[in-house]
Every structure is written in structure tokens, then in C-alpha cells.
mmCIF file of C-alpha atoms in Angstrom:
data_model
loop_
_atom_site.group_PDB
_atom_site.id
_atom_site.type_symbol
_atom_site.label_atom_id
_atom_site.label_comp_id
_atom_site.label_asym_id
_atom_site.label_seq_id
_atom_site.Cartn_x
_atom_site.Cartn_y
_atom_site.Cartn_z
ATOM 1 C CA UNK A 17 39.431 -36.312 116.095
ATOM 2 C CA UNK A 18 38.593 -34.498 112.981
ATOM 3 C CA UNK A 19 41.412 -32.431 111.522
ATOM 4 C CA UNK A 20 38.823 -28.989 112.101
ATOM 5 C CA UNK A 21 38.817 -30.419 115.684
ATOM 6 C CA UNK A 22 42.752 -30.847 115.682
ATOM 7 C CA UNK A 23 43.605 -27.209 114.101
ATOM 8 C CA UNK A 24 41.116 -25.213 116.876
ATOM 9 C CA UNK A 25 42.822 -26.880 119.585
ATOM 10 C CA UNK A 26 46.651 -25.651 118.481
ATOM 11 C CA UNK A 27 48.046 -22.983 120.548
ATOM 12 C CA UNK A 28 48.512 -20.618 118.777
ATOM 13 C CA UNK A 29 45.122 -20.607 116.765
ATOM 14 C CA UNK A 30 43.693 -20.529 120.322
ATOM 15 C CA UNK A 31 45.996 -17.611 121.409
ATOM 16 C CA UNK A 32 44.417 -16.094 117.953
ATOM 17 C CA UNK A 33 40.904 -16.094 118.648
ATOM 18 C CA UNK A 34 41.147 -15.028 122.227
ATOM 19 C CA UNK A 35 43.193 -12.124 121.871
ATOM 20 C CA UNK A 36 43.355 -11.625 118.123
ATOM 21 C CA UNK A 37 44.181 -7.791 118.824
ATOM 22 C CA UNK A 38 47.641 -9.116 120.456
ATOM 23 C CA UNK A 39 48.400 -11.429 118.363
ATOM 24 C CA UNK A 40 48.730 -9.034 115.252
ATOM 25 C CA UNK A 41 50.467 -7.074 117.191
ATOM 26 C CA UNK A 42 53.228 -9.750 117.714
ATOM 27 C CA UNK A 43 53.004 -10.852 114.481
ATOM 28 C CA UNK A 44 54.146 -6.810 113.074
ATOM 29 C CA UNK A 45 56.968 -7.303 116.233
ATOM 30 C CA UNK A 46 58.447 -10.560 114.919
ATOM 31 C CA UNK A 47 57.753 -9.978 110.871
ATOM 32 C CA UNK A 48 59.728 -6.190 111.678
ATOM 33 C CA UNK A 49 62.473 -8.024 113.728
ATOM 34 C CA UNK A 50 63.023 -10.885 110.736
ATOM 35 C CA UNK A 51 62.961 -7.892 108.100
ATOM 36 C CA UNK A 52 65.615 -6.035 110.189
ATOM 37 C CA UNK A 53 67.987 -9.319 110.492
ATOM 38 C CA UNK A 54 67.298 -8.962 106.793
ATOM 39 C CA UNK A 55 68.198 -5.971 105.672
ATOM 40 C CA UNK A 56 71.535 -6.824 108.452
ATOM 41 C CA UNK A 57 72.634 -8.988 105.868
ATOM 42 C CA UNK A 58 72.076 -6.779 103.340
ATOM 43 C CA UNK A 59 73.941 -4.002 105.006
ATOM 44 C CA UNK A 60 77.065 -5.765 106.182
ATOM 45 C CA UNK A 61 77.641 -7.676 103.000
ATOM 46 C CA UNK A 62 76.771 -4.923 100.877
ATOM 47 C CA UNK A 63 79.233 -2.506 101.884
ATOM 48 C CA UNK A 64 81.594 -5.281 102.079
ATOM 49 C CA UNK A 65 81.227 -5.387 98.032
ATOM 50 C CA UNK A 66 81.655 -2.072 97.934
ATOM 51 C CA UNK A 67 84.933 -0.814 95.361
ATOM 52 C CA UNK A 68 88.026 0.516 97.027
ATOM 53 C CA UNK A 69 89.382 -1.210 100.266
ATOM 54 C CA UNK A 70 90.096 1.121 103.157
ATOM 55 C CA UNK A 71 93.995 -0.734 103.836
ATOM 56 C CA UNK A 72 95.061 1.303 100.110
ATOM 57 C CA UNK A 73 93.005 4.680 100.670
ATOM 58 C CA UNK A 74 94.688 4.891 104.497
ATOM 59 C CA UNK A 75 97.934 3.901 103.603
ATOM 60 C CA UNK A 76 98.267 5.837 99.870
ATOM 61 C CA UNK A 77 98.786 4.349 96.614
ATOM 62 C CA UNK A 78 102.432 4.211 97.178
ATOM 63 C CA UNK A 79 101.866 1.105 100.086
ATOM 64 C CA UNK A 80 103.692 -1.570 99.317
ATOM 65 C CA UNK A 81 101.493 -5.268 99.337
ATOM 66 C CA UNK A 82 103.175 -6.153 102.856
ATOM 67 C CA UNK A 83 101.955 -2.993 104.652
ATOM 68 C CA UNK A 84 98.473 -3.275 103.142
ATOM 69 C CA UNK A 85 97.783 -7.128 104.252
ATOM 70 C CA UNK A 86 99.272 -5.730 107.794
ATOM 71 C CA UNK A 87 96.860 -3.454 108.290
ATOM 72 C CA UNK A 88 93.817 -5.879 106.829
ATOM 73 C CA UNK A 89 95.263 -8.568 108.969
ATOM 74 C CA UNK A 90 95.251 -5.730 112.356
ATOM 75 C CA UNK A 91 91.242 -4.843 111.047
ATOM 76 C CA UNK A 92 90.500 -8.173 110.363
ATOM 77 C CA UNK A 93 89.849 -8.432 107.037
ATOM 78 C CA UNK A 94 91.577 -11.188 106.133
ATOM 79 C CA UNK A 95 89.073 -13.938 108.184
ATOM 80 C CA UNK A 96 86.046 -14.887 106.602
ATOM 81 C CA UNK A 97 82.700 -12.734 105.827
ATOM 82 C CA UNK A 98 80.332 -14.812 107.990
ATOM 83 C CA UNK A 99 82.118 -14.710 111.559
ATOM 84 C CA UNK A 100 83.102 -10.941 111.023
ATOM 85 C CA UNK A 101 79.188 -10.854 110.032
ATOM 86 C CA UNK A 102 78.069 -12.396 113.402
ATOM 87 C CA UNK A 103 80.954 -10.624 115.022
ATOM 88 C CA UNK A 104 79.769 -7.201 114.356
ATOM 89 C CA UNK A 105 75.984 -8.375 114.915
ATOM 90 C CA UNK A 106 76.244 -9.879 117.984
ATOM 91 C CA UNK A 107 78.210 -5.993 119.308
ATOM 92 C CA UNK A 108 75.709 -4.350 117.406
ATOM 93 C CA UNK A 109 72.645 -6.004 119.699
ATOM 94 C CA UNK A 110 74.520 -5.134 122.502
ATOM 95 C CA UNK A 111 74.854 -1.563 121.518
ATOM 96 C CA UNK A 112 78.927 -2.049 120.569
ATOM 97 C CA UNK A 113 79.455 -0.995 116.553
ATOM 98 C CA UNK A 114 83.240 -1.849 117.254
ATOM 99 C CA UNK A 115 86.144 1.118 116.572
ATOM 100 C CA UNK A 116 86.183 3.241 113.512
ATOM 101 C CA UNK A 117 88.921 2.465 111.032
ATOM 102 C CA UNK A 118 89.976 6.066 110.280
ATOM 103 C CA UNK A 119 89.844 7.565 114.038
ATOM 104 C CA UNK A 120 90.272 4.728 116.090
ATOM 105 C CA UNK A 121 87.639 5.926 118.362
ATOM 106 C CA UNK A 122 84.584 4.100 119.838
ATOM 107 C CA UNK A 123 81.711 3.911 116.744
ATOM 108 C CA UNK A 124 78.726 4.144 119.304
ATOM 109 C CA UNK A 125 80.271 6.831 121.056
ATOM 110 C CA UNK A 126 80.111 8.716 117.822
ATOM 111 C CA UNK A 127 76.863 7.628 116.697
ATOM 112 C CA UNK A 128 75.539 8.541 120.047
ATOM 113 C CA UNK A 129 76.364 12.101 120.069
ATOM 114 C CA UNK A 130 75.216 12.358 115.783
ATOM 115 C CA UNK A 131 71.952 10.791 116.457
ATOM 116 C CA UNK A 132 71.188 13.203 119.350
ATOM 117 C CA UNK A 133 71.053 15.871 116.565
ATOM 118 C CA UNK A 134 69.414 14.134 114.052
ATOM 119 C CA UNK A 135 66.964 12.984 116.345
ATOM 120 C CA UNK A 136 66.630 16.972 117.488
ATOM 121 C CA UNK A 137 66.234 18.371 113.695
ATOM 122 C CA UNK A 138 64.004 15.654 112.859
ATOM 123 C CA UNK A 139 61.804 15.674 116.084
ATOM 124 C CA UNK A 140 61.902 19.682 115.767
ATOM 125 C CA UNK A 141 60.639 18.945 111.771
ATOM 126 C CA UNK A 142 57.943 16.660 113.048
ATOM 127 C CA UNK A 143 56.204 19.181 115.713
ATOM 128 C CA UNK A 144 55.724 22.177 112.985
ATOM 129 C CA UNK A 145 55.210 19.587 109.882
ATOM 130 C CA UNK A 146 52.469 17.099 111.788
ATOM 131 C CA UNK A 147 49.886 19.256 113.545
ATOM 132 C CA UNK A 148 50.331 21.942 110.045
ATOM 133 C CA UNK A 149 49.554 19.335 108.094
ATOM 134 C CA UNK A 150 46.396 18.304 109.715
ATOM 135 C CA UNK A 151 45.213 21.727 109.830
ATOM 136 C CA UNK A 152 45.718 22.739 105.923
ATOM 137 C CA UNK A 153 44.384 19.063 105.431
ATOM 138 C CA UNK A 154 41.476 19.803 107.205
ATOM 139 C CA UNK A 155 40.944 23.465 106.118
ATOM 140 C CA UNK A 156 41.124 22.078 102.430
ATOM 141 C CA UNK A 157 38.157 19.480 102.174
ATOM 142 C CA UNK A 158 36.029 22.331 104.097
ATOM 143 C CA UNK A 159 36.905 24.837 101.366
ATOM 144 C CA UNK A 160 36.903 21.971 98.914
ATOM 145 C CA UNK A 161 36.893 22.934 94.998
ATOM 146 C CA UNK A 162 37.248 26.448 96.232
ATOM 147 C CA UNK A 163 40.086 29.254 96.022
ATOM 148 C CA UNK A 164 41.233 28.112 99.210
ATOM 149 C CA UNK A 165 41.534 24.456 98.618
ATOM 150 C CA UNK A 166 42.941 25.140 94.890
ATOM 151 C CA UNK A 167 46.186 27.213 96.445
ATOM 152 C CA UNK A 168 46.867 24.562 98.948
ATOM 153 C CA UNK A 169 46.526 21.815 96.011
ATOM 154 C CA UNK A 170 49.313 23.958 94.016
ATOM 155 C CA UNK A 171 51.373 24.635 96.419
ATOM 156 C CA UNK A 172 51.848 21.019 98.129
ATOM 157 C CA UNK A 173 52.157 19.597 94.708
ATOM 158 C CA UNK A 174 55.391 22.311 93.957
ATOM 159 C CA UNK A 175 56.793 21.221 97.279
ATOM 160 C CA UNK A 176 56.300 17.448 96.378
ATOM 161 C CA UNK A 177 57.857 17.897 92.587
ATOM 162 C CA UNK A 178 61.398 19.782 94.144
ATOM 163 C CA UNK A 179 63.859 17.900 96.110
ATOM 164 C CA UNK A 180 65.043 18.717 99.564
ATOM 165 C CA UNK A 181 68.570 19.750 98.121
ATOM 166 C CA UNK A 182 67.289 22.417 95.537
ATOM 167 C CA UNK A 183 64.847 23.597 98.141
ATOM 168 C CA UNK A 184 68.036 23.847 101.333
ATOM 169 C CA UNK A 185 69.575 25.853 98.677
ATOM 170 C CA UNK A 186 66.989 27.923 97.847
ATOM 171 C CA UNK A 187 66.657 28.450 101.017
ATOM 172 C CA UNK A 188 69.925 29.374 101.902
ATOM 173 C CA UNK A 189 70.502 32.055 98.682
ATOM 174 C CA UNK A 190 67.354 34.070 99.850
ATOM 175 C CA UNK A 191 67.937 33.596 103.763
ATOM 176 C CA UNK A 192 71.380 33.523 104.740
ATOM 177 C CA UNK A 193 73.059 34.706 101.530
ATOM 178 C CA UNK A 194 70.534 37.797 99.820
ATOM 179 C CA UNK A 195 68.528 38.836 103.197
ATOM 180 C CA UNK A 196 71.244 37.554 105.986
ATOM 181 C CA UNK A 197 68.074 36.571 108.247
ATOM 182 C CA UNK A 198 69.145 32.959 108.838
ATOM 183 C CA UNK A 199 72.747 30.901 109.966
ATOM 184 C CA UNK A 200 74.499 28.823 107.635
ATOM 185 C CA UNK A 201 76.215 26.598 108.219
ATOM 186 C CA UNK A 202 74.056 25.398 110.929
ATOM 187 C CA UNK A 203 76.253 24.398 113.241
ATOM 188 C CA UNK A 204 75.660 22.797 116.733
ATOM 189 C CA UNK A 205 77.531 21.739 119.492
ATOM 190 C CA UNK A 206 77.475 20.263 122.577
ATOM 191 C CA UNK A 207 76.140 23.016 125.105
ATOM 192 C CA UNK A 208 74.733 24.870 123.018
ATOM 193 C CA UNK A 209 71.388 27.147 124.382
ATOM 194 C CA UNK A 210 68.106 26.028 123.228
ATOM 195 C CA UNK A 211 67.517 29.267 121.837
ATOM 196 C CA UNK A 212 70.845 29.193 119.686
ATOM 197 C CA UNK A 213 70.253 25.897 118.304
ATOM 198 C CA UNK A 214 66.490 26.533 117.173
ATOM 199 C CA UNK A 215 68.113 29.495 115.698
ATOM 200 C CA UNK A 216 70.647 27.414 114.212
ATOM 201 C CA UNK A 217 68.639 25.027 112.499
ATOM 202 C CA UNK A 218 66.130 26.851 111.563
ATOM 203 C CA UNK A 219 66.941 26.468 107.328
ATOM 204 C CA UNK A 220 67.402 22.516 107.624
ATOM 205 C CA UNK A 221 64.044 22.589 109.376
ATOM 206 C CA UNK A 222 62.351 24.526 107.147
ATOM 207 C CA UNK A 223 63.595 22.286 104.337
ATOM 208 C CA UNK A 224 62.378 19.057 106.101
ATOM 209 C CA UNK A 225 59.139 20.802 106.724
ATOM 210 C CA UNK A 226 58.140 21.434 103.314
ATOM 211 C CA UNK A 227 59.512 18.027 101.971
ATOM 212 C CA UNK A 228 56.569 16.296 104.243
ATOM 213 C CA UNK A 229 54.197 19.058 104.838
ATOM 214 C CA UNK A 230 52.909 18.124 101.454
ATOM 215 C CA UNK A 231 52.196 14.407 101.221
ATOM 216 C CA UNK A 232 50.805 14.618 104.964
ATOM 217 C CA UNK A 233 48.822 17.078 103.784
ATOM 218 C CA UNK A 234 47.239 15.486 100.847
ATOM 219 C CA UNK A 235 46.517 11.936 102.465
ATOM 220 C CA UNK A 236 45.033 13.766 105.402
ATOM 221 C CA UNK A 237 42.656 15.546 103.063
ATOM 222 C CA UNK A 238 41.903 12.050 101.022
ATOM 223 C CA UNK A 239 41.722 10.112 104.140
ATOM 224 C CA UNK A 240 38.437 12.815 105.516
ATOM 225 C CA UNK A 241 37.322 12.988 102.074
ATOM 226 C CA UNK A 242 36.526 9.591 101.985
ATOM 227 C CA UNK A 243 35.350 9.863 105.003
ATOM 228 C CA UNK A 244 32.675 12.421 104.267
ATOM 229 C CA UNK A 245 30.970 10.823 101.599
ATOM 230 C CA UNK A 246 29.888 8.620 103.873
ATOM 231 C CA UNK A 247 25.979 8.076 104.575
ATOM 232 C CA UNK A 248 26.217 9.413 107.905
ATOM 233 C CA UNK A 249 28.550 12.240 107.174
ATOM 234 C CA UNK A 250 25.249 13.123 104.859
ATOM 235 C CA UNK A 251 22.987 12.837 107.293
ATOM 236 C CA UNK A 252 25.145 14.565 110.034
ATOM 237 C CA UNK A 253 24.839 17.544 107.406
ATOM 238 C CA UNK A 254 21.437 17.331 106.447
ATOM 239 C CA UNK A 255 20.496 17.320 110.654
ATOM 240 C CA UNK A 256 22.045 20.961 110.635
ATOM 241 C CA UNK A 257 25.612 20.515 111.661
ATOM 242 C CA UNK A 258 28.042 23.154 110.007
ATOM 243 C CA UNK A 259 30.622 21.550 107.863
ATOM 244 C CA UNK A 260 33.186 22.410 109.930
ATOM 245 C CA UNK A 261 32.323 21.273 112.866
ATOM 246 C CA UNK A 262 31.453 17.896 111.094
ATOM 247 C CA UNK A 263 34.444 17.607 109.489
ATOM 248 C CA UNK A 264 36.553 18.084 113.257
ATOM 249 C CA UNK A 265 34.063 15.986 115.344
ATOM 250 C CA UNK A 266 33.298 12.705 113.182
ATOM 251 C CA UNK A 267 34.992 12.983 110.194
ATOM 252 C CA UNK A 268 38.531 13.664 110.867
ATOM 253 C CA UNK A 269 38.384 10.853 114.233
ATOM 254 C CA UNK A 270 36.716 8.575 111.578
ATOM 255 C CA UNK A 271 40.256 8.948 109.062
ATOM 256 C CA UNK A 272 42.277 8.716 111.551
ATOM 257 C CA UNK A 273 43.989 4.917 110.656
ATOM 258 C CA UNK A 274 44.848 6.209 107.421
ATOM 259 C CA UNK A 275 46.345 9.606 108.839
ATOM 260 C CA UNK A 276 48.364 7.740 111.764
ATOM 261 C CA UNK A 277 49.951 5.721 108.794
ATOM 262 C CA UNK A 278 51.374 8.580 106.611
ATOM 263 C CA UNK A 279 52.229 10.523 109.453
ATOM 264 C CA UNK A 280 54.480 7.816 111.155
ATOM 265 C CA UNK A 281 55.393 6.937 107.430
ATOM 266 C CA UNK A 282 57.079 10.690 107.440
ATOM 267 C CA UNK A 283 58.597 10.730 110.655
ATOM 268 C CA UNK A 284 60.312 7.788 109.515
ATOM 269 C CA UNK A 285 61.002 9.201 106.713
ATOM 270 C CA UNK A 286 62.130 12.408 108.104
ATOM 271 C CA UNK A 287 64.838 10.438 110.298
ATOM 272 C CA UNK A 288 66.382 8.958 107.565
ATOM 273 C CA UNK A 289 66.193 11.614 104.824
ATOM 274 C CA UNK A 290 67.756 13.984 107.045
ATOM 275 C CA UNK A 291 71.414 12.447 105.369
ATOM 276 C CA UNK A 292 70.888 15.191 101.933
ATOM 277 C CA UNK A 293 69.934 17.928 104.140
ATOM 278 C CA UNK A 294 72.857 17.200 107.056
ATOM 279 C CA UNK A 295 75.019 17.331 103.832
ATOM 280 C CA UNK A 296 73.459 20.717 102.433
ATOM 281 C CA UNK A 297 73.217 22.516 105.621
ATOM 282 C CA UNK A 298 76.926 21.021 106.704
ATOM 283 C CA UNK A 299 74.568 19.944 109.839
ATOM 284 C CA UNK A 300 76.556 17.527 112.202
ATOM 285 C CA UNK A 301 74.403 14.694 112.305
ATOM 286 C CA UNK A 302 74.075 10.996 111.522
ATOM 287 C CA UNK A 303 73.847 11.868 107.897
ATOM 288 C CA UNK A 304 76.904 13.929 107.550
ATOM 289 C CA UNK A 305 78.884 11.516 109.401
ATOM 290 C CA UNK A 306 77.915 8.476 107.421
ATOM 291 C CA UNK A 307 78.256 10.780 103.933
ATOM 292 C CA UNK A 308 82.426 10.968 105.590
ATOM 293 C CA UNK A 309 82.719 7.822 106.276
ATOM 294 C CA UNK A 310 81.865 6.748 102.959
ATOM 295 C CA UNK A 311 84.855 9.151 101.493
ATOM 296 C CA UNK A 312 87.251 7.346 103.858
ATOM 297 C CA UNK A 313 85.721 3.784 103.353
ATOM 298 C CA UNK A 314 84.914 3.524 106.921
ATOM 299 C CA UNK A 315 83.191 0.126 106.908
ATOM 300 C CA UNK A 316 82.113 0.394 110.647
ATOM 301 C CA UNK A 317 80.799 3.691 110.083
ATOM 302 C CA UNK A 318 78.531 3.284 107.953
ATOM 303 C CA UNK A 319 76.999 -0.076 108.441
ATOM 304 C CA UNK A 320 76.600 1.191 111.920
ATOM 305 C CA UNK A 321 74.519 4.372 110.768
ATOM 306 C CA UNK A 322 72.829 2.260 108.009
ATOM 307 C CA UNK A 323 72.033 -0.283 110.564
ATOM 308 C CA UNK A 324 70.366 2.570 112.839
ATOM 309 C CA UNK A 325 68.549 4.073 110.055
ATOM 310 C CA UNK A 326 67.048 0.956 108.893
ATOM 311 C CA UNK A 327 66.139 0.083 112.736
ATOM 312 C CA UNK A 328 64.303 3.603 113.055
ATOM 313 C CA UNK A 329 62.562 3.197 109.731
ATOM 314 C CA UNK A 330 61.119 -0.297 110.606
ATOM 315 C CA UNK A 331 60.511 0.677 113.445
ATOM 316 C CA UNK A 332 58.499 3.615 112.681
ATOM 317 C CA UNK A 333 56.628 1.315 109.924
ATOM 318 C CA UNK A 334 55.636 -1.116 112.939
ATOM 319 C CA UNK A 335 54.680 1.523 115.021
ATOM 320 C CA UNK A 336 52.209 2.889 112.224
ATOM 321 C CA UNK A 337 50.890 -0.372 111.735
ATOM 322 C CA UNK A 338 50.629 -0.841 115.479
ATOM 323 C CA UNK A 339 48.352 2.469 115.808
ATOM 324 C CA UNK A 340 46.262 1.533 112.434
ATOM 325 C CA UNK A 341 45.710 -1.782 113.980
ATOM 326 C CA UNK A 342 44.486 0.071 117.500
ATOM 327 C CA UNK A 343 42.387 3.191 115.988
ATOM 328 C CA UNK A 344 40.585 0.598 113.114
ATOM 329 C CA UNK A 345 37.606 -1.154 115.086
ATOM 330 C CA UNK A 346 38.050 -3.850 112.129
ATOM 331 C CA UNK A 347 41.384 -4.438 112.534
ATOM 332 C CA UNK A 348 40.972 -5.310 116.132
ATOM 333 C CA UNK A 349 38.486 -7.631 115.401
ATOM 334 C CA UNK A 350 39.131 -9.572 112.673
ATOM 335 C CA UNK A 351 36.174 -12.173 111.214
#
């Protein structure tokens, strides 16, 4: 048997060219699970490098060495990095971050109740930010090179050069402090009315809003750009059809790969860049809680919410290259 003969007839070459649309799919599932063992390691021992040790900043500088190896010896500090490493992973797959140092209360429990209101600011960000971005994408390359495509242009590209913190407190000095039309601090809690909590966060959403509203908006408008100097874009035009209607019916379907891929790339983003604007807005979130955790060098803490942000983000990447790979007839069928 030749050697071309041998490499056709190995399984998963075979598995390849009969269902090549599955197989990259389980190739972004295994190459995102090997990054997130990864960046695991990366976590865990990088926190464990970080200065200060939580036995002195608990017990005060006045603790005398016999109290301070008590309390590592009770945490378990004093056995070696690798088990504690596979320790805390093999809780963490289960869904069990262990106890936090500084409240002696279950980490998940915790995390579970934060990242319900991250998750709710974020997802709330995501349902104004997405579909407004389209739009003003969209409305841009029609009025391309014109008044209305030149405000857009400056105004995403302010919104792009500020960060979120100077715009949350811009935000907050004309809103809540000169004009007293929004809340600050937003504060939620558990209960809490719909209503009262849209209400609530309505300043940290805002902020999110405008961080992404900007690069969504611009790739959207490249992405149907491209797309409509195309040949047949030209000849869709030169048959009659109004730009507009061009530009909804064929172009943007056409850019959609690209526009799937920044717009998951921003959700992902805006799950884990909520942590500045939790801080600003004093917003009890997964951000926030991390950010105090840190103070108190509560290891747990925060390679529990580093460990969940990095899981969201590569998850969100897969997911984007997931729904590139579906809505890209190339893709799907490789050559």
C-alpha cells in the first residue's frame, strides 16, 4: 500500500472529508478547551506569585511567625503548588471554587449570585449595543462619503479614543450629579423589580454601550462595504434596485461572517470588561467582587472569577468562530 493509500484510509482524515463541517467544529471545541486548561495554569500560578501573602494581611503586621504558618498550614499553603493546582481544578470542573479566605463562605455561592448581575448589565448592554450597531452600520455605507456617514465616522471614533472609566464618569457628573436624572450608585439586589433595576443600571449601561457601539459599528460598515463592491452588488444596482434595499437584501446577508465575529468578539468583551465599570458605578457584580478580593488577597476569589472570565471569553471566541464557520459557504466546504 502506497503511503497516499495509507493516509486516506486513517480515521480521522476519513471523518474529515465526510463531514468536514463537523470536524472544524470539534477542532475550535478541543483547541478552546486546551487554551482554557492553559490559561488555568496561568491563572492559578500567577496569582500564586502574586506579592503579599493573605496569612500577614489577615492576621496584621504585628503576627508573630507561629500564628502566620498556623493559618497557612489551616489554608493549605504550606503543601506543594501542583496538588493544590489539581485540587482546586478538579472542584472547579465540578462547579466547587472551594471557601473564600476572608469570609469563610462558599466561593460559588458568591460567584453565583455576582455573575447573575454581570451577566444582566452585560446582556442588557448587548440588546441596545448589537441591533444599534447594525443599523448606524448600515445607514452609513448608504449615506457613504456624505454628512450622514461623516458624523457617524466622528463620533464612533471619539467613543473608541475615551475609556469606559472617563466616559462612567462623565456620565455620572452630567446625569446623576448636575441634572439628577439618573441613580448612582447603581445598586441592585436580590428582589429587586425589573423596572427598578433597568432604572438602576441605566449609567453602567450606557457606558458599556458606547464602549462597543463603535467598533461594531465600523466593522459592520467595512464588512458591507466590501461587500458592495462586488460585481454583482454592481449589477444588482445597475438592474434598478435602490441602494437601500440592496444594501439590506444581499449585501448585509452577504457580510454577515465578518459581522457575527465582531459582534460575539464584543459580547465577550462586554462580559469581561464590565470589572472598570462594576468598579466606577460601585455595581455589585463579578468585577467588583474580584477588584475586593484582590485588596484582601483572596486567592480563591479571584482565580475563581478569573477562571470564569476567561471561560466566557473563550467561549464567546469559539462561538464566533462556530457561526463564521456556519454562515461562510467556504468555510463549510473546505477544498
Amino acid at each position: 500500500m502506497s503511503n497516499s493509500q495509507g493516509t486516506e484510509s486513517l480515521p480521522g482524515l476519513r471523518f474529515r472529508e465526510r463531514f468536514p463541517l463537523l470536524a472544524l467544529i470539534v477542532e475550535r471545541m478541543l483547541l478552546s478547551l486546551l487554551l482554557l486548561f492553559a490559561v488555568s495554569v496561568l491563572i492559578f500560578g500567577g496569582v500564586e506569585a502574586l506579592p503579599g501573602d493573605f496569612a500577614t494581611t489577615y492576621l496584621g503586621q504585628s503576627a508573630t511567625p507561629q500564628a502566620v504558618a498556623n493559618i497557612r498550614a489551616e489554608l493549605g499553603l504550606d503543601r506543594p503548588l501542583v496538588t493544590r493546582y489539581f485540587e482546586w481544578l478538579g472542584g472547579a470542573v465540578q462547579g466547587d471554587f472551594g471557601t473564600s479566605w476572608a469570609s469563610r463562605n462558599s466561593v460559588s455561592e458568591q460567584v453565583g449570585n455576582r455573575l447573575g448581575n454581570s451577566l444582566f448589565l452585560a446582556g442588557f448592554a448587548a440588546i441596545i449595543a448589537v441591533p444599534l450597531a447594525v443599523g448606524l452600520g448600515m445607514l452609513s455605507v448608504h449615506f457613504r462619503n456624505r454628512l450622514p456617514d461623516k458624523i457617524i465616522n466622528v463620533i464612533s471614533l471619539a467613543a473608541i479614543s475615551l475609556p469606559e472609566f472617563f466616559i462612567g464618569y462623565l456620565l455620572i457628573l452630567y446625569f446623576a450629579v448636575n441634572f439628577g436624572i439618573a441613580t448612582f450608585p447603581a445598586t441592585v439586589y436580590e428582589g429587586m423589580g425589573l423596572l427598578k433595576r433597568v432604572e438602576a443600571i441605566a449609567l453602567p449601561t450606557a457606558t458599556l454601550v458606547l464602549v462597543v457601539l463603535a467598533h461594531m459599528m465600523r466593522m459592520t460598515r467595512a464588512a458591507i462595504l466590501s461587500v458592495m463592491s462586488s460585481a454583482y452588488m454592481e449589477t444588482a444596482e445597475l438592474k434598478g434596485l435602490s441602494a437601500w434595499r440592496a444594501i439590506v437584501r444581499h449585501a448585509a446577508p452577504n457580510a454577515l461572517a465578518p459581522i457575527i465575529n465582531v459582534v460575539a468578539l464584543n459580547l465577550a468583551y462586554l462580559v469581561v470588561g464590565v470589572v472598570v465599570v462594576e468598579v466606577v458605578f460601585v455595581y455589585p457584580g463579578m468585577g467588583q467582587y474580584m477588584v475586593d478580593a484582590v485588596t484582601v488577597r483572596d486567592m480563591p476569589v479571584v482565580q475563581a472569577c478569573g477562571l470564569i472570565f476567561a471561560a466566557v471569553y473563550i467561549f464567546l471566541n469559539m462561538l464566533a468562530d462556530i457561526l463564521a464557520i456556519v454562515a461562510n459557504p467556504r468555510l463549510r466546504h473546505p477544498r
